[in-house]
DNA sequence: AATCCCTGCAACCGCCAACGT
DNA sequence: GACGTTGGCGGTTGCAGGGAT
């Protein structure tokens, strides 16, 4: 079964007809091929370039929620569940923000999970003040993001200049100091991204492992402990994110060397697990 | 066996902000 | 600055499958 939508046109006019409903394997294949050749973005040109009778929104959604190669399949783990609960308590229904802390999970997936597992348990908030508060928070968050994007761009540039040596020496320095105070796993908290994303001690076995960004969460940091000294870390971790797989420093360095560009803030992934 | 209900999930819709002209 | 386009986000819908009655 399939559905067809009509785009644009006036009385008696059909400008373009979009297919709707479930995606077929062939459509998936075409979309994957399109992204492989042209990369993500420019979704509205998919229909022209890939021969797909789907609108841009539909293509983007299909890719983001289903076809992306870095998606994690399978059940939400108890660990992920606790993160969702924690972050929902902090952020509310900002699913994309929450999703950034769960690599491989989509906002849609988390949203669905929340609805089916927790919505009934949650107190209904029909309070108008709550809504207003939420909207103000959203606006504030957006403003913060804009500022961070600008900062990140500057930091990425600084990172280019500093080079890999600096990072490694920082990592070593941080590792030795953290091991002396008991170490502990790294905790990445979305809120901290807006101020700093310097890891709070880690107990990875090797420098390589650290460079690969394979950390696990344990300690929730105090936002007050954040300061400007973490600037270099911002660049480092966020570029890790640009890579999108939480890890390969070589690629990260290559990405960083690509010169000025728009920061991929929406792709920020804070590896929790 | 039939049906009802619930859950999980993919997909769509409307709104909004960024961006380009 | 106005306007149109594009992409991102949150809310909602609708279908499929499984368990309960």
mmCIF file with all atom_site columns, C-alpha atoms in Angstrom, chain A residues 182-260:
data_model
loop_
_atom_site.group_PDB
_atom_site.id
_atom_site.type_symbol
_atom_site.label_atom_id
_atom_site.label_alt_id
_atom_site.label_comp_id
_atom_site.label_asym_id
_atom_site.label_entity_id
_atom_site.label_seq_id
_atom_site.pdbx_PDB_ins_code
_atom_site.Cartn_x
_atom_site.Cartn_y
_atom_site.Cartn_z
_atom_site.occupancy
_atom_site.B_iso_or_equiv
_atom_site.pdbx_formal_charge
_atom_site.auth_seq_id
_atom_site.auth_comp_id
_atom_site.auth_asym_id
_atom_site.auth_atom_id
_atom_site.pdbx_PDB_model_num
ATOM 1  C CA . UNK A 1 182 ? 41.486 8.803  42.165 1.00 0.00 ? 182 UNK A CA 1
ATOM 2  C CA . UNK A 1 183 ? 40.737 9.001  38.456 1.00 0.00 ? 183 UNK A CA 1
ATOM 3  C CA . UNK A 1 184 ? 37.184 8.063  37.611 1.00 0.00 ? 184 UNK A CA 1
ATOM 4  C CA . UNK A 1 185 ? 35.346 7.900  34.370 1.00 0.00 ? 185 UNK A CA 1
ATOM 5  C CA . UNK A 1 186 ? 34.559 10.794 32.155 1.00 0.00 ? 186 UNK A CA 1
ATOM 6  C CA . UNK A 1 187 ? 31.155 12.325 32.347 1.00 0.00 ? 187 UNK A CA 1
ATOM 7  C CA . UNK A 1 188 ? 29.799 14.407 29.530 1.00 0.00 ? 188 UNK A CA 1
ATOM 8  C CA . UNK A 1 189 ? 26.873 16.502 30.354 1.00 0.00 ? 189 UNK A CA 1
ATOM 9  C CA . UNK A 1 190 ? 24.996 18.523 27.753 1.00 0.00 ? 190 UNK A CA 1
ATOM 10 C CA . UNK A 1 191 ? 24.843 21.533 29.949 1.00 0.00 ? 191 UNK A CA 1
ATOM 11 C CA . UNK A 1 192 ? 28.567 21.521 30.233 1.00 0.00 ? 192 UNK A CA 1
ATOM 12 C CA . UNK A 1 193 ? 28.943 21.742 26.508 1.00 0.00 ? 193 UNK A CA 1
ATOM 13 C CA . UNK A 1 194 ? 27.531 25.165 26.710 1.00 0.00 ? 194 UNK A CA 1
ATOM 14 C CA . UNK A 1 195 ? 30.247 26.137 29.153 1.00 0.00 ? 195 UNK A CA 1
ATOM 15 C CA . UNK A 1 196 ? 32.979 23.620 28.691 1.00 0.00 ? 196 UNK A CA 1
ATOM 16 C CA . UNK A 1 197 ? 33.281 19.990 27.830 1.00 0.00 ? 197 UNK A CA 1
ATOM 17 C CA . UNK A 1 198 ? 36.537 19.175 29.508 1.00 0.00 ? 198 UNK A CA 1
ATOM 18 C CA . UNK A 1 199 ? 36.380 15.657 30.776 1.00 0.00 ? 199 UNK A CA 1
ATOM 19 C CA . UNK A 1 200 ? 36.400 15.189 34.493 1.00 0.00 ? 200 UNK A CA 1
ATOM 20 C CA . UNK A 1 201 ? 39.074 12.617 34.990 1.00 0.00 ? 201 UNK A CA 1
ATOM 21 C CA . UNK A 1 202 ? 39.106 9.303  33.297 1.00 0.00 ? 202 UNK A CA 1
ATOM 22 C CA . UNK A 1 203 ? 40.457 5.868  33.837 1.00 0.00 ? 203 UNK A CA 1
ATOM 23 C CA . UNK A 1 204 ? 41.053 4.669  30.327 1.00 0.00 ? 204 UNK A CA 1
ATOM 24 C CA . UNK A 1 205 ? 43.905 2.264  30.026 1.00 0.00 ? 205 UNK A CA 1
ATOM 25 C CA . UNK A 1 206 ? 45.919 3.942  27.336 1.00 0.00 ? 206 UNK A CA 1
ATOM 26 C CA . UNK A 1 207 ? 46.432 7.179  25.596 1.00 0.00 ? 207 UNK A CA 1
ATOM 27 C CA . UNK A 1 208 ? 45.195 5.619  22.396 1.00 0.00 ? 208 UNK A CA 1
ATOM 28 C CA . UNK A 1 209 ? 41.982 4.678  24.081 1.00 0.00 ? 209 UNK A CA 1
ATOM 29 C CA . UNK A 1 210 ? 41.572 8.192  25.334 1.00 0.00 ? 210 UNK A CA 1
ATOM 30 C CA . UNK A 1 211 ? 42.226 9.523  21.891 1.00 0.00 ? 211 UNK A CA 1
ATOM 31 C CA . UNK A 1 212 ? 39.579 7.236  20.570 1.00 0.00 ? 212 UNK A CA 1
ATOM 32 C CA . UNK A 1 213 ? 37.170 8.815  22.984 1.00 0.00 ? 213 UNK A CA 1
ATOM 33 C CA . UNK A 1 214 ? 36.124 5.576  24.585 1.00 0.00 ? 214 UNK A CA 1
ATOM 34 C CA . UNK A 1 215 ? 35.016 6.766  27.952 1.00 0.00 ? 215 UNK A CA 1
ATOM 35 C CA . UNK A 1 216 ? 32.175 5.897  30.186 1.00 0.00 ? 216 UNK A CA 1
ATOM 36 C CA . UNK A 1 217 ? 30.207 8.148  32.466 1.00 0.00 ? 217 UNK A CA 1
ATOM 37 C CA . UNK A 1 218 ? 30.461 8.118  36.193 1.00 0.00 ? 218 UNK A CA 1
ATOM 38 C CA . UNK A 1 219 ? 30.911 11.468 37.876 1.00 0.00 ? 219 UNK A CA 1
ATOM 39 C CA . UNK A 1 220 ? 28.494 14.266 37.379 1.00 0.00 ? 220 UNK A CA 1
ATOM 40 C CA . UNK A 1 221 ? 30.638 17.364 37.405 1.00 0.00 ? 221 UNK A CA 1
ATOM 41 C CA . UNK A 1 222 ? 29.858 20.523 39.190 1.00 0.00 ? 222 UNK A CA 1
ATOM 42 C CA . UNK A 1 223 ? 29.244 23.282 36.706 1.00 0.00 ? 223 UNK A CA 1
ATOM 43 C CA . UNK A 1 224 ? 31.071 25.644 39.012 1.00 0.00 ? 224 UNK A CA 1
ATOM 44 C CA . UNK A 1 225 ? 34.311 23.829 38.406 1.00 0.00 ? 225 UNK A CA 1
ATOM 45 C CA . UNK A 1 226 ? 34.200 24.829 34.764 1.00 0.00 ? 226 UNK A CA 1
ATOM 46 C CA . UNK A 1 227 ? 36.443 27.632 33.606 1.00 0.00 ? 227 UNK A CA 1
ATOM 47 C CA . UNK A 1 228 ? 38.111 29.147 30.592 1.00 0.00 ? 228 UNK A CA 1
ATOM 48 C CA . UNK A 1 229 ? 41.110 26.842 30.920 1.00 0.00 ? 229 UNK A CA 1
ATOM 49 C CA . UNK A 1 230 ? 38.968 24.240 29.299 1.00 0.00 ? 230 UNK A CA 1
ATOM 50 C CA . UNK A 1 231 ? 38.870 26.085 26.032 1.00 0.00 ? 231 UNK A CA 1
ATOM 51 C CA . UNK A 1 232 ? 41.245 23.766 24.243 1.00 0.00 ? 232 UNK A CA 1
ATOM 52 C CA . UNK A 1 233 ? 39.185 20.812 25.365 1.00 0.00 ? 233 UNK A CA 1
ATOM 53 C CA . UNK A 1 234 ? 36.109 22.345 23.874 1.00 0.00 ? 234 UNK A CA 1
ATOM 54 C CA . UNK A 1 235 ? 37.764 22.325 20.513 1.00 0.00 ? 235 UNK A CA 1
ATOM 55 C CA . UNK A 1 236 ? 39.052 18.857 20.971 1.00 0.00 ? 236 UNK A CA 1
ATOM 56 C CA . UNK A 1 237 ? 35.872 17.160 22.097 1.00 0.00 ? 237 UNK A CA 1
ATOM 57 C CA . UNK A 1 238 ? 33.667 19.015 19.757 1.00 0.00 ? 238 UNK A CA 1
ATOM 58 C CA . UNK A 1 239 ? 35.762 18.059 16.805 1.00 0.00 ? 239 UNK A CA 1
ATOM 59 C CA . UNK A 1 240 ? 35.539 14.541 17.969 1.00 0.00 ? 240 UNK A CA 1
ATOM 60 C CA . UNK A 1 241 ? 31.885 15.089 17.560 1.00 0.00 ? 241 UNK A CA 1
ATOM 61 C CA . UNK A 1 242 ? 32.227 16.507 14.110 1.00 0.00 ? 242 UNK A CA 1
ATOM 62 C CA . UNK A 1 243 ? 33.565 13.183 13.068 1.00 0.00 ? 243 UNK A CA 1
ATOM 63 C CA . UNK A 1 244 ? 30.294 11.744 14.238 1.00 0.00 ? 244 UNK A CA 1
ATOM 64 C CA . UNK A 1 245 ? 31.603 8.430  15.496 1.00 0.00 ? 245 UNK A CA 1
ATOM 65 C CA . UNK A 1 246 ? 33.029 9.556  18.762 1.00 0.00 ? 246 UNK A CA 1
ATOM 66 C CA . UNK A 1 247 ? 36.462 8.771  18.001 1.00 0.00 ? 247 UNK A CA 1
ATOM 67 C CA . UNK A 1 248 ? 39.137 8.608  15.363 1.00 0.00 ? 248 UNK A CA 1
ATOM 68 C CA . UNK A 1 249 ? 41.571 11.344 16.089 1.00 0.00 ? 249 UNK A CA 1
ATOM 69 C CA . UNK A 1 250 ? 43.182 11.079 12.702 1.00 0.00 ? 250 UNK A CA 1
ATOM 70 C CA . UNK A 1 251 ? 39.920 11.903 11.073 1.00 0.00 ? 251 UNK A CA 1
ATOM 71 C CA . UNK A 1 252 ? 39.311 14.558 13.667 1.00 0.00 ? 252 UNK A CA 1
ATOM 72 C CA . UNK A 1 253 ? 42.616 16.175 12.881 1.00 0.00 ? 253 UNK A CA 1
ATOM 73 C CA . UNK A 1 254 ? 41.883 15.961 9.201  1.00 0.00 ? 254 UNK A CA 1
ATOM 74 C CA . UNK A 1 255 ? 38.480 17.479 9.790  1.00 0.00 ? 255 UNK A CA 1
ATOM 75 C CA . UNK A 1 256 ? 40.034 20.231 11.839 1.00 0.00 ? 256 UNK A CA 1
ATOM 76 C CA . UNK A 1 257 ? 42.488 20.953 9.078  1.00 0.00 ? 257 UNK A CA 1
ATOM 77 C CA . UNK A 1 258 ? 39.752 21.551 6.569  1.00 0.00 ? 258 UNK A CA 1
ATOM 78 C CA . UNK A 1 259 ? 39.682 25.231 7.353  1.00 0.00 ? 259 UNK A CA 1
ATOM 79 C CA . UNK A 1 260 ? 36.849 27.545 8.328  1.00 0.00 ? 260 UNK A CA 1
#
